[in-house]
Amino acid sequence: ADAFVPTLNGAPVIAPLSGAFGAGGGDFTAAGSYLSFTPNMEFSFGTLDFTFECRFRLPSATGLSRGLMTTASANGAAGVLLAVNGDGRLCGLIGQGGGTYNRVLSVDPVTTGEWHHAAFTYTGATNQLELFLDGVSQGKVTRTVGAIGGPLPFHVCQYYTDLHDWPGRCHLDEVRF
């Protein structure tokens, strides 16, 4: 199968969404709705520069973690994660396994019912990870984990591994990596 053709899981809908940018966005609010791409070395990043970026809206607060965009090994130990954690804060994380990871969290929780822009970046020249929420840097950390091996799968609006199942249950638009 072509790694760049997603598998639709659940009942995601591309539809006009109030406040979306352009003609519509992805409605992933139905249970089990997400996109998945088969494992591919293109999603492994190694130590190369990368950006995970999207616009998202959480319809309601749940107290549960919500995956927005992820690459992750089956045990969740290696990969890159852009999510909203159980406290409602945006989280950018890169992990290598064995409990070794680097993480940046937003200063405040995201506001539910409103569109937000999220970006999680890595710049190899400075070895810095940086998280942005609505165009404002939320912080930087120096990357200490090594290269991320692969091949890894890529998920949109889901963080699923053998250990975690964080459905996105949100609206997404302008997804880019």
N, CA and C of each residue as an Amber inpcrd file, in Angstrom:
protein
   531
   0.8460000  -1.1900000   0.0000000   0.0000000   0.0000000   0.0000000
   0.8780000   1.2360000   0.0000000   0.4030000   2.2770000  -0.6330000
   1.1130000   3.5510000  -0.6900000   1.0760000   4.1980000   0.6880000
   2.2390000   4.5370000   1.2440000   2.3280000   5.1050000   2.5930000
   1.6880000   6.4730000   2.6770000   1.4850000   7.1360000   1.5700000
   0.9640000   8.4930000   1.6160000  -0.5140000   8.5660000   1.2910000
  -1.1820000   7.4150000   1.2730000  -2.6320000   7.3680000   1.1510000
  -3.1520000   6.9140000   2.5070000  -3.9110000   7.7790000   3.1940000
  -4.3360000   7.4230000   4.5520000  -5.4450000   6.3940000   4.5760000
  -5.5010000   5.6640000   5.6660000  -6.6260000   4.8060000   5.9660000
  -7.5690000   5.6120000   6.8450000  -8.8360000   5.6730000   6.4610000
  -9.8300000   6.3730000   7.2590000 -10.3600000   5.4090000   8.3050000
 -10.2930000   5.8000000   9.5550000 -10.7730000   4.9680000  10.6540000
 -11.9520000   5.6700000  11.3160000 -12.9600000   4.9240000  11.7280000
 -14.1370000   5.5320000  12.3330000 -14.9370000   6.2720000  11.2810000
 -15.3520000   7.4840000  11.6170000 -16.1980000   8.2510000  10.6940000
 -15.7340000   9.7020000  10.5670000 -14.4600000   9.9200000  10.1480000
 -14.0380000  11.3150000   9.9560000 -14.7900000  11.9210000   8.7760000
 -15.0670000  13.2120000   8.8620000 -15.8180000  13.8950000   7.8230000
 -15.0880000  15.1740000   7.4340000 -14.9260000  15.3940000   6.1480000
 -14.4390000  16.6800000   5.6540000 -15.6860000  17.4920000   5.3530000
 -15.8520000  18.5820000   6.0790000 -17.1000000  19.3300000   5.9770000
 -16.8650000  20.7990000   6.2970000 -17.8120000  21.6490000   5.8880000
 -17.7270000  23.0440000   6.3160000 -17.7880000  23.1010000   7.8450000
 -16.8320000  23.7760000   8.4530000 -16.8020000  23.9150000   9.9060000
 -16.7480000  25.3960000  10.2410000 -17.5580000  25.8130000  11.1350000
 -17.5660000  27.2080000  11.5440000 -16.1730000  27.6370000  11.9900000
 -15.6380000  28.6670000  11.3620000 -14.3310000  29.1870000  11.7330000
 -13.1620000  28.4950000  11.0760000 -13.4100000  27.4390000  10.2830000
 -12.3180000  26.7480000   9.5990000 -11.7100000  27.6770000   8.5550000
 -10.5150000  27.3490000   8.1370000  -9.7950000  28.1720000   7.1860000
  -9.9690000  27.5600000   5.8040000 -10.6920000  28.2280000   4.9370000
 -10.9680000  27.6840000   3.6220000 -12.3630000  27.0920000   3.5820000
 -12.5620000  26.1270000   2.6880000 -13.8940000  25.5820000   2.4480000
 -14.3500000  24.6050000   3.5220000 -13.4610000  24.0680000   4.3090000
 -13.8700000  23.1130000   5.3310000 -12.6710000  22.5360000   6.0480000
 -12.9450000  21.6690000   6.9870000 -11.8940000  21.0330000   7.7630000
 -12.3020000  19.6240000   8.1160000 -11.4810000  18.9650000   8.8940000
 -11.7460000  17.5850000   9.2920000 -12.4760000  17.5290000  10.6140000
 -13.6250000  16.8840000  10.6110000 -14.3990000  16.6810000  11.8280000
 -14.0860000  15.2700000  12.3310000 -13.3110000  15.1990000  13.3980000
 -12.8870000  13.9240000  13.9770000 -13.5410000  13.7040000  15.3380000
 -14.7280000  14.2940000  15.5500000 -15.3640000  14.2130000  16.8670000
 -16.0700000  12.8850000  17.1160000 -16.4010000  12.1340000  16.0700000
 -17.0330000  10.8230000  16.2630000 -16.0230000   9.8380000  16.8500000
 -16.4760000   8.9670000  17.7090000 -15.6030000   7.9890000  18.3680000
 -14.8110000   7.1820000  17.3390000 -13.5160000   7.0290000  17.5830000
 -12.6640000   6.2150000  16.7250000 -12.3010000   6.8320000  15.3970000
 -12.5230000   8.1380000  15.2190000 -12.2430000   8.7920000  13.9350000
 -10.8220000   9.3450000  13.8960000 -10.0220000   8.8330000  12.9600000
  -8.6730000   9.3300000  12.7440000  -8.1630000   8.8330000  11.4020000
  -7.0470000   9.4000000  10.9660000  -6.3670000   8.9470000   9.7460000
  -5.0880000   8.2410000  10.1560000  -4.7550000   7.1700000   9.4710000
  -3.4820000   6.4930000   9.7380000  -2.7690000   6.2210000   8.4220000
  -1.4530000   6.3320000   8.4690000  -0.5900000   6.0310000   7.3310000
   0.2820000   4.8530000   7.7320000   0.5400000   3.9450000   6.7960000
   1.3520000   2.7730000   7.1020000   2.7740000   3.1820000   7.4730000
   3.4690000   2.3600000   8.2590000   4.8420000   2.6920000   8.6390000
   5.7150000   2.9580000   7.4200000   6.5260000   4.0040000   7.5250000
   7.3710000   4.4250000   6.4240000   8.5750000   5.1620000   6.9900000
   9.7280000   4.9850000   6.3920000  10.9330000   5.6810000   6.8410000
  10.8050000   7.2030000   6.7240000   9.9140000   7.6910000   5.8540000
   9.7060000   9.1300000   5.7160000   9.2030000   9.7600000   7.0090000
   8.5850000   8.9610000   7.8920000   8.0370000   9.4650000   9.1420000
   8.9850000   9.2740000  10.3190000  10.2290000   8.9100000  10.0700000
  11.1600000   8.6030000  11.1480000  12.0580000   9.7770000  11.5330000
  12.2600000  10.7300000  10.6530000  12.9350000  11.9950000  10.9000000
  14.3950000  11.9170000  11.3200000  14.8290000  10.8890000  12.0070000
  16.2280000  10.8200000  12.4400000  16.5900000  12.0410000  13.2470000
  17.6030000  12.7810000  12.7950000  17.9810000  14.0240000  13.4650000
  17.7560000  15.2200000  12.5470000  16.9660000  15.0390000  11.4890000
  16.6880000  16.1170000  10.5440000  15.7130000  17.1230000  11.1360000
  15.7280000  18.3440000  10.6100000  14.7480000  19.3570000  11.0000000
  13.3420000  18.8410000  10.6920000  12.3830000  19.1980000  11.5390000
  10.9920000  18.8660000  11.2460000  10.0650000  19.9030000  11.8670000
   8.8470000  19.9390000  11.3350000   7.7590000  20.7400000  11.8980000
   6.4860000  19.9280000  11.8160000   5.7700000  19.8240000  12.9150000
   4.4060000  19.3090000  12.9550000   3.5360000  20.5410000  13.1620000
   2.5340000  20.7280000  12.3100000   1.7460000  21.9470000  12.3910000
   0.3000000  21.6580000  12.0170000  -0.6310000  22.3050000  12.7050000
  -2.0460000  22.1670000  12.3760000  -2.8470000  23.2730000  13.0460000
  -4.0710000  23.4160000  12.5790000  -5.0620000  24.2300000  13.2690000
  -6.0470000  23.2300000  13.8640000  -6.4690000  23.4800000  15.1090000
  -7.3670000  22.5470000  15.7800000  -8.3690000  23.2910000  16.6530000
  -9.4590000  22.6110000  16.9150000 -10.4810000  23.1190000  17.8370000
 -10.9850000  21.9440000  18.6560000 -10.9520000  22.0870000  19.9740000
 -11.5070000  21.0760000  20.8700000 -12.9410000  21.4860000  21.1940000
 -13.9300000  20.6550000  20.8540000 -15.3170000  21.0320000  21.1100000
 -15.6390000  21.1700000  22.6040000 -14.9700000  20.3830000  23.4380000
 -15.2460000  20.4300000  24.8720000 -14.0430000  19.9320000  25.6500000
 -14.0200000  20.2570000  26.9300000 -12.9630000  19.7730000  27.8160000
 -13.3810000  18.4040000  28.3420000 -12.4410000  17.4700000  28.3800000
 -12.7750000  16.1250000  28.8590000 -11.8650000  15.6560000  29.9870000
 -10.7140000  16.3010000  30.1530000  -9.7430000  15.8080000  31.1190000
  -8.9140000  14.6680000  30.5750000  -9.1220000  14.3200000  29.2910000
  -8.3740000  13.2410000  28.6610000  -7.3410000  13.8080000  27.7020000
  -6.2410000  13.0950000  27.5380000  -5.2490000  13.4860000  26.5480000
  -5.8100000  13.2580000  25.1540000  -5.4560000  14.1500000  24.2010000
  -5.9580000  14.0520000  22.8370000  -4.7950000  14.1690000  21.8570000
  -4.5980000  13.1390000  21.0500000  -3.5500000  13.1650000  20.0420000
  -3.9720000  14.0050000  18.8510000  -3.0890000  14.9130000  18.3960000
  -3.3580000  15.6970000  17.1900000  -2.6010000  15.1130000  16.0050000
  -1.2850000  14.9330000  16.1510000  -0.4430000  14.3470000  15.1000000
   0.6540000  13.5490000  15.7830000   0.8990000  12.3200000  15.3310000
   1.9200000  11.5070000  15.9690000   2.6170000  10.5630000  14.9870000
   3.8650000  10.3010000  15.2860000   4.5610000   9.1220000  14.7780000
   4.9830000   8.3900000  16.0370000   4.8060000   7.1100000  16.0970000
   5.1740000   6.4030000  17.3180000   5.4020000   4.9320000  17.0410000
   6.3650000   4.3610000  17.7690000   6.5840000   2.9220000  17.6970000
   5.4190000   2.2310000  18.4030000   5.3050000   0.9250000  18.2400000
   4.1820000   0.1780000  18.8010000   4.0730000   0.3450000  20.3140000
   5.2040000   0.4600000  21.0040000   5.1400000   0.6120000  22.4560000
   5.1130000   2.0770000  22.8790000   5.0640000   3.0000000  21.9050000
   4.9570000   4.4160000  22.2090000   6.2380000   5.0460000  22.6980000
   7.3210000   4.2900000  22.7360000   8.5610000   4.7950000  23.3150000
   9.3440000   5.6940000  22.3790000   9.2270000   5.4910000  21.0780000
   9.9960000   6.2900000  20.1240000   9.0420000   6.9910000  19.1790000
   9.3280000   8.2730000  18.9240000   8.5140000   9.0070000  17.9710000
   8.3340000  10.4540000  18.3620000   7.4290000  11.1230000  17.6300000
   7.1350000  12.5350000  17.8380000   5.6390000  12.6620000  18.0770000
   5.2630000  13.5110000  19.0220000   3.8750000  13.6660000  19.4170000
   3.5220000  15.1460000  19.5200000   2.4000000  15.5330000  18.9310000
   1.7810000  16.8340000  19.1520000   0.3850000  16.5230000  19.6680000
   0.0860000  16.9420000  20.9020000  -1.1700000  16.5490000  21.5510000
  -1.6130000  17.6170000  22.5370000  -2.8070000  17.4250000  23.0480000
  -3.2890000  18.2040000  24.1800000  -3.3600000  17.2240000  25.3420000
  -2.6690000  17.5350000  26.4430000  -2.6200000  16.5760000  27.5510000
  -3.8850000  16.6670000  28.4070000  -3.9640000  15.8220000  29.4200000
  -5.1430000  15.7620000  30.2760000  -5.4440000  17.0440000  31.0270000
  -4.4380000  17.9050000  31.1830000  -4.6320000  19.2080000  31.8290000
  -5.0900000  20.2710000  30.8330000  -5.2370000  19.8740000  29.5510000
  -5.6640000  20.8170000  28.5290000  -4.5380000  21.6520000  27.9400000
  -3.2910000  21.2910000  28.2570000  -2.1430000  22.0340000  27.7400000
  -1.6000000  21.3540000  26.4880000  -1.2040000  22.1810000  25.5170000
  -0.5750000  21.6780000  24.3000000   0.7750000  21.0780000  24.6650000
   1.1060000  19.9520000  24.0390000   2.3340000  19.2300000  24.3600000
   3.0500000  18.8250000  23.0710000   4.3300000  19.1360000  22.9860000
   5.1920000  18.6310000  21.9300000   6.2250000  17.7310000  22.5840000
   6.3870000  16.5200000  22.0660000   7.2750000  15.5500000  22.7100000
   7.9980000  14.7360000  21.6530000   9.2630000  14.4410000  21.9260000
  10.0320000  13.5130000  21.1000000  10.6640000  12.5020000  22.0520000
  10.5140000  11.2230000  21.7280000  11.0210000  10.1740000  22.6030000
  11.8510000   9.1600000  21.8460000  12.7540000   8.5190000  22.5700000
  13.6300000   7.5250000  21.9540000  13.4660000   6.1470000  22.5560000
  12.7720000   6.0110000  23.6390000  12.6070000   4.7170000  24.2860000
  13.2760000   4.6890000  25.6410000  12.9150000   3.7030000  26.4360000
  13.5060000   3.5570000  27.7510000  13.2020000   4.7240000  28.6840000
  12.0930000   5.4130000  28.4430000  11.7350000   6.5550000  29.2790000
  12.4940000   7.8210000  28.9470000  13.2620000   7.8120000  27.8480000
  14.0370000   8.9780000  27.4440000  13.2150000   9.8160000  26.4720000
  12.9050000  11.0540000  26.8720000  12.1470000  11.9360000  25.9890000
  12.4320000  13.3920000  26.3420000  12.1030000  14.2730000  25.4200000
  12.1430000  15.7170000  25.6340000  10.7450000  16.2410000  25.3590000
  10.2840000  17.1640000  26.2130000   8.9070000  17.6450000  26.1090000
   8.8480000  19.1480000  26.3520000   7.9320000  19.7980000  25.6130000
   7.6170000  21.2080000  25.8330000   6.1120000  21.2990000  26.0050000
   5.6540000  22.0120000  27.0400000   4.2270000  22.1960000  27.3070000
   3.8520000  23.6610000  27.1730000   2.6030000  23.9120000  26.7550000
   2.1230000  25.2890000  26.7150000   2.0030000  25.8120000  28.1430000
   2.1080000  27.1070000  28.2730000   2.0450000  27.7440000  29.5870000
   0.6580000  27.5680000  30.1900000  -0.3780000  27.7800000  29.3750000
  -1.7590000  27.6950000  29.8390000  -2.5240000  26.6530000  29.0370000
  -3.6540000  26.1810000  29.5710000  -4.5050000  25.2740000  28.7930000
  -5.0620000  25.9840000  27.5620000  -5.3750000  25.2150000  26.5250000
  -6.0110000  25.7800000  25.3400000  -7.4820000  26.0270000  25.6520000
  -8.0590000  26.9980000  24.9750000  -9.4670000  27.3320000  25.1610000
 -10.3120000  26.4180000  24.2850000 -11.2770000  25.7400000  24.8880000
 -12.1560000  24.8720000  24.1040000 -13.1370000  25.7260000  23.3020000
 -13.5780000  25.1740000  22.1680000 -14.5420000  25.8550000  21.3250000
 -13.9440000  26.9090000  20.4090000 -12.6470000  27.1450000  20.4890000
 -11.9720000  28.1340000  19.6450000 -10.9030000  27.4510000  18.8020000
 -10.6620000  27.9880000  17.5960000  -9.5970000  27.4790000  16.7350000
  -8.2550000  27.9640000  17.2500000  -7.2720000  27.0700000  17.2210000
  -5.8950000  27.3820000  17.6260000  -4.9390000  26.9040000  16.5370000
  -3.7950000  27.5400000  16.4680000  -2.7120000  27.0940000  15.5950000
  -1.6340000  26.4980000  16.4870000  -1.1890000  25.2890000  16.1690000
  -0.1400000  24.6150000  16.9350000   1.0100000  24.2640000  16.0110000
   2.2330000  24.4100000  16.5010000   3.4200000  23.9800000  15.7540000
   4.4610000  23.4680000  16.7400000   5.0740000  22.3590000  16.3890000
   6.1660000  21.7720000  17.1660000   7.3240000  21.5840000  16.2030000
   8.4580000  22.2170000  16.4930000   9.5760000  22.2320000  15.5520000
  10.8650000  21.6990000  16.1780000  11.7150000  21.1930000  15.3110000
  13.0750000  20.8390000  15.7050000  14.0320000  21.4490000  14.6860000
  15.0450000  22.1490000  15.1820000  16.0690000  22.7510000  14.3350000
  17.3980000  22.1000000  14.6700000  17.9290000  21.3200000  13.7270000
  19.1590000  20.5810000  13.9600000  20.3730000  21.4610000  14.2130000
  20.4460000  22.6180000  13.5360000  21.6070000  23.5030000  13.6810000
  21.7840000  23.9920000  15.1170000  20.6610000  24.1740000  15.8420000
  20.7320000  24.6420000  17.2230000  20.3690000  23.5500000  18.2230000
  19.9400000  22.3870000  17.7120000  19.5320000  21.2490000  18.5370000
  18.3820000  21.6270000  19.4750000  17.4630000  22.4840000  18.9820000
  16.3750000  22.9900000  19.8140000  15.0070000  22.4920000  19.3400000
  14.1910000  22.0860000  20.2990000  12.7770000  21.7990000  20.0940000
  12.0090000  23.0130000  20.5850000  10.9780000  23.4290000  19.8260000
  10.1910000  24.5890000  20.2440000   8.7180000  24.3270000  19.9450000
   7.8600000  24.7690000  20.8690000   6.4130000  24.5970000  20.7450000
   5.7680000  25.9730000  20.6230000   4.8530000  26.1010000  19.6520000
   4.1290000  27.3470000  19.4310000   2.6360000  27.1040000  19.5800000
   1.9520000  28.0410000  20.2050000   0.5010000  28.0290000  20.2860000
   0.0080000  29.3960000  19.8420000  -0.7770000  29.4160000  18.7880000
  -1.3040000  30.6600000  18.2200000  -0.1960000  31.6550000  17.9030000
   0.9160000  31.1510000  17.3680000   2.0210000  31.9890000  16.9280000
   2.9610000  32.4500000  18.0290000   2.7110000  32.0570000  19.2670000
   3.5350000  32.4830000  20.3980000   4.3400000  31.2830000  20.8970000
   5.6530000  31.4680000  21.0160000   6.5020000  30.3940000  21.5390000
   6.0990000  30.0790000  22.9760000   5.9240000  28.7990000  23.2480000
   5.5860000  28.3380000  24.5960000   6.8120000  27.8520000  25.3470000
   7.9340000  27.7730000  24.6440000   9.1770000  27.3490000  25.2710000
  10.0370000  26.5410000  24.3280000  11.3040000  26.4170000  24.7210000
  12.2890000  25.6380000  23.9670000  13.0110000  24.7070000  24.9260000
  13.4300000  23.5760000  24.4150000  14.3120000  22.6890000  25.1610000
  15.3820000  22.1790000  24.2140000  16.5270000  21.8630000  24.7810000
  17.5950000  21.2540000  24.0020000  17.2930000  19.7720000  23.8600000
  17.3730000  19.2980000  22.6330000  17.1150000  17.8780000  22.3770000
  18.2820000  17.0640000  22.8980000  17.9730000  16.0770000  23.7360000
  19.0050000  15.1850000  24.2600000  18.8270000  13.7560000  23.7600000
  17.6390000  13.4340000  23.2150000  17.4420000  12.0820000  22.6930000
  18.0920000  11.9580000  21.3230000  18.4740000  10.7540000  20.9840000
  19.1460000  10.5010000  19.7160000  18.1850000  10.4220000  18.5520000
  18.6750000   9.8560000  17.4710000  17.8910000   9.7230000  16.2390000
  16.6860000   8.8240000  16.4640000  15.5940000   9.1600000  15.8020000
  14.3880000   8.3400000  15.8610000  14.4360000   7.3750000  14.6890000
  14.5000000   6.0890000  14.9950000  14.5690000   5.0660000  13.9520000
  13.2030000   4.7970000  13.3510000  13.1370000   3.8350000  12.4870000
  11.8520000   3.5570000  11.8540000  11.9030000   2.2220000  11.1540000
  10.9580000   1.9450000  10.3200000   9.8930000   2.8430000   9.8850000
   8.8120000   3.0010000  10.9600000   8.1750000   4.1730000  10.9890000
   7.1320000   4.4660000  11.9540000   5.8260000   4.8100000  11.2320000
   4.6850000   4.5030000  11.8610000   3.4050000   4.9350000  11.2950000
   3.1690000   6.4080000  11.6100000   2.2290000   7.0110000  10.9220000
   1.8520000   8.4010000  11.1800000   0.3460000   8.4380000  11.3760000
  -0.1090000   9.1240000  12.4310000  -1.5370000   9.2220000  12.7360000
  -1.9420000  10.6860000  12.8290000  -3.1170000  10.9920000  12.3180000
  -3.7090000  12.3260000  12.4340000  -4.9490000  12.1920000  13.3070000
  -4.9830000  12.9620000  14.3660000  -6.0870000  13.0010000  15.3290000
  -6.1640000  11.7170000  16.1580000  -5.0040000  11.1550000  16.4700000
  -4.9530000   9.9390000  17.2790000  -3.5200000   9.7070000  17.7430000
  -3.3550000   9.2550000  18.9640000  -2.0770000   8.7370000  19.4270000
  -2.3730000   7.3410000  19.9200000  -2.0400000   6.3490000  19.1270000
  -2.3680000   4.9820000  19.4760000  -1.1230000   4.1180000  19.4430000
  -0.8720000   3.4370000  20.5420000   0.2100000   2.4570000  20.6240000
  -0.3260000   1.2990000  21.4500000   0.5260000   0.3450000  21.7370000
   0.1240000  -0.7500000  22.6140000  -0.1870000  -0.2490000  24.0290000
   0.3900000   0.9110000  24.3960000   0.2510000   1.4250000  25.7570000
  -0.7570000   2.5540000  25.8910000  -1.0200000   3.2910000  24.8140000
  -1.8490000   4.4930000  24.8900000  -2.9060000   4.4880000  23.7880000
  -4.0480000   5.0400000  24.0990000  -5.0760000   5.2770000  23.0960000
  -5.6810000   6.6400000  23.4090000  -5.1590000   7.6680000  22.7680000
  -5.6130000   9.0370000  22.9890000  -6.3200000   9.5140000  21.7310000
  -7.6320000   9.3240000  21.6560000  -8.3400000   9.7980000  20.4730000
  -8.3310000  11.3200000  20.4300000  -8.2850000  11.8720000  19.2230000
  -8.2580000  13.3200000  19.0820000  -9.5700000  13.9740000  19.4450000
 -10.6900000  13.4120000  18.9410000 -12.0230000  13.9580000  19.2140000
 -12.0360000  15.4740000  19.0770000 -11.6160000  15.9530000  17.9030000
 -11.5020000  17.3930000  17.6760000 -11.7550000  17.7120000  16.2040000
 -11.6730000  18.9810000  15.8890000 -11.7030000  19.4560000  14.5060000
 -10.2800000  19.8280000  14.1280000  -9.8590000  19.4600000  12.9250000
  -8.5140000  19.7690000  12.4380000  -8.5950000  20.4220000  11.0800000
  -7.6130000  21.2710000  10.8120000  -7.5140000  21.9330000   9.5200000
  -6.0420000  22.2510000   9.2690000  -5.6650000  22.3350000   8.0240000
  -4.3160000  22.7190000   7.6160000  -3.2230000  21.9110000   8.3190000
  -3.3170000  20.6020000   8.2550000  -2.3280000  19.7030000   8.8420000
  -1.0930000  19.6760000   7.9500000   0.0820000  19.8290000   8.5620000
   1.3390000  19.8320000   7.7880000   2.4520000  19.2130000   8.6220000
   3.2870000  18.4110000   7.9630000   4.4850000  17.8950000   8.6360000
   5.6110000  17.8180000   7.6540000
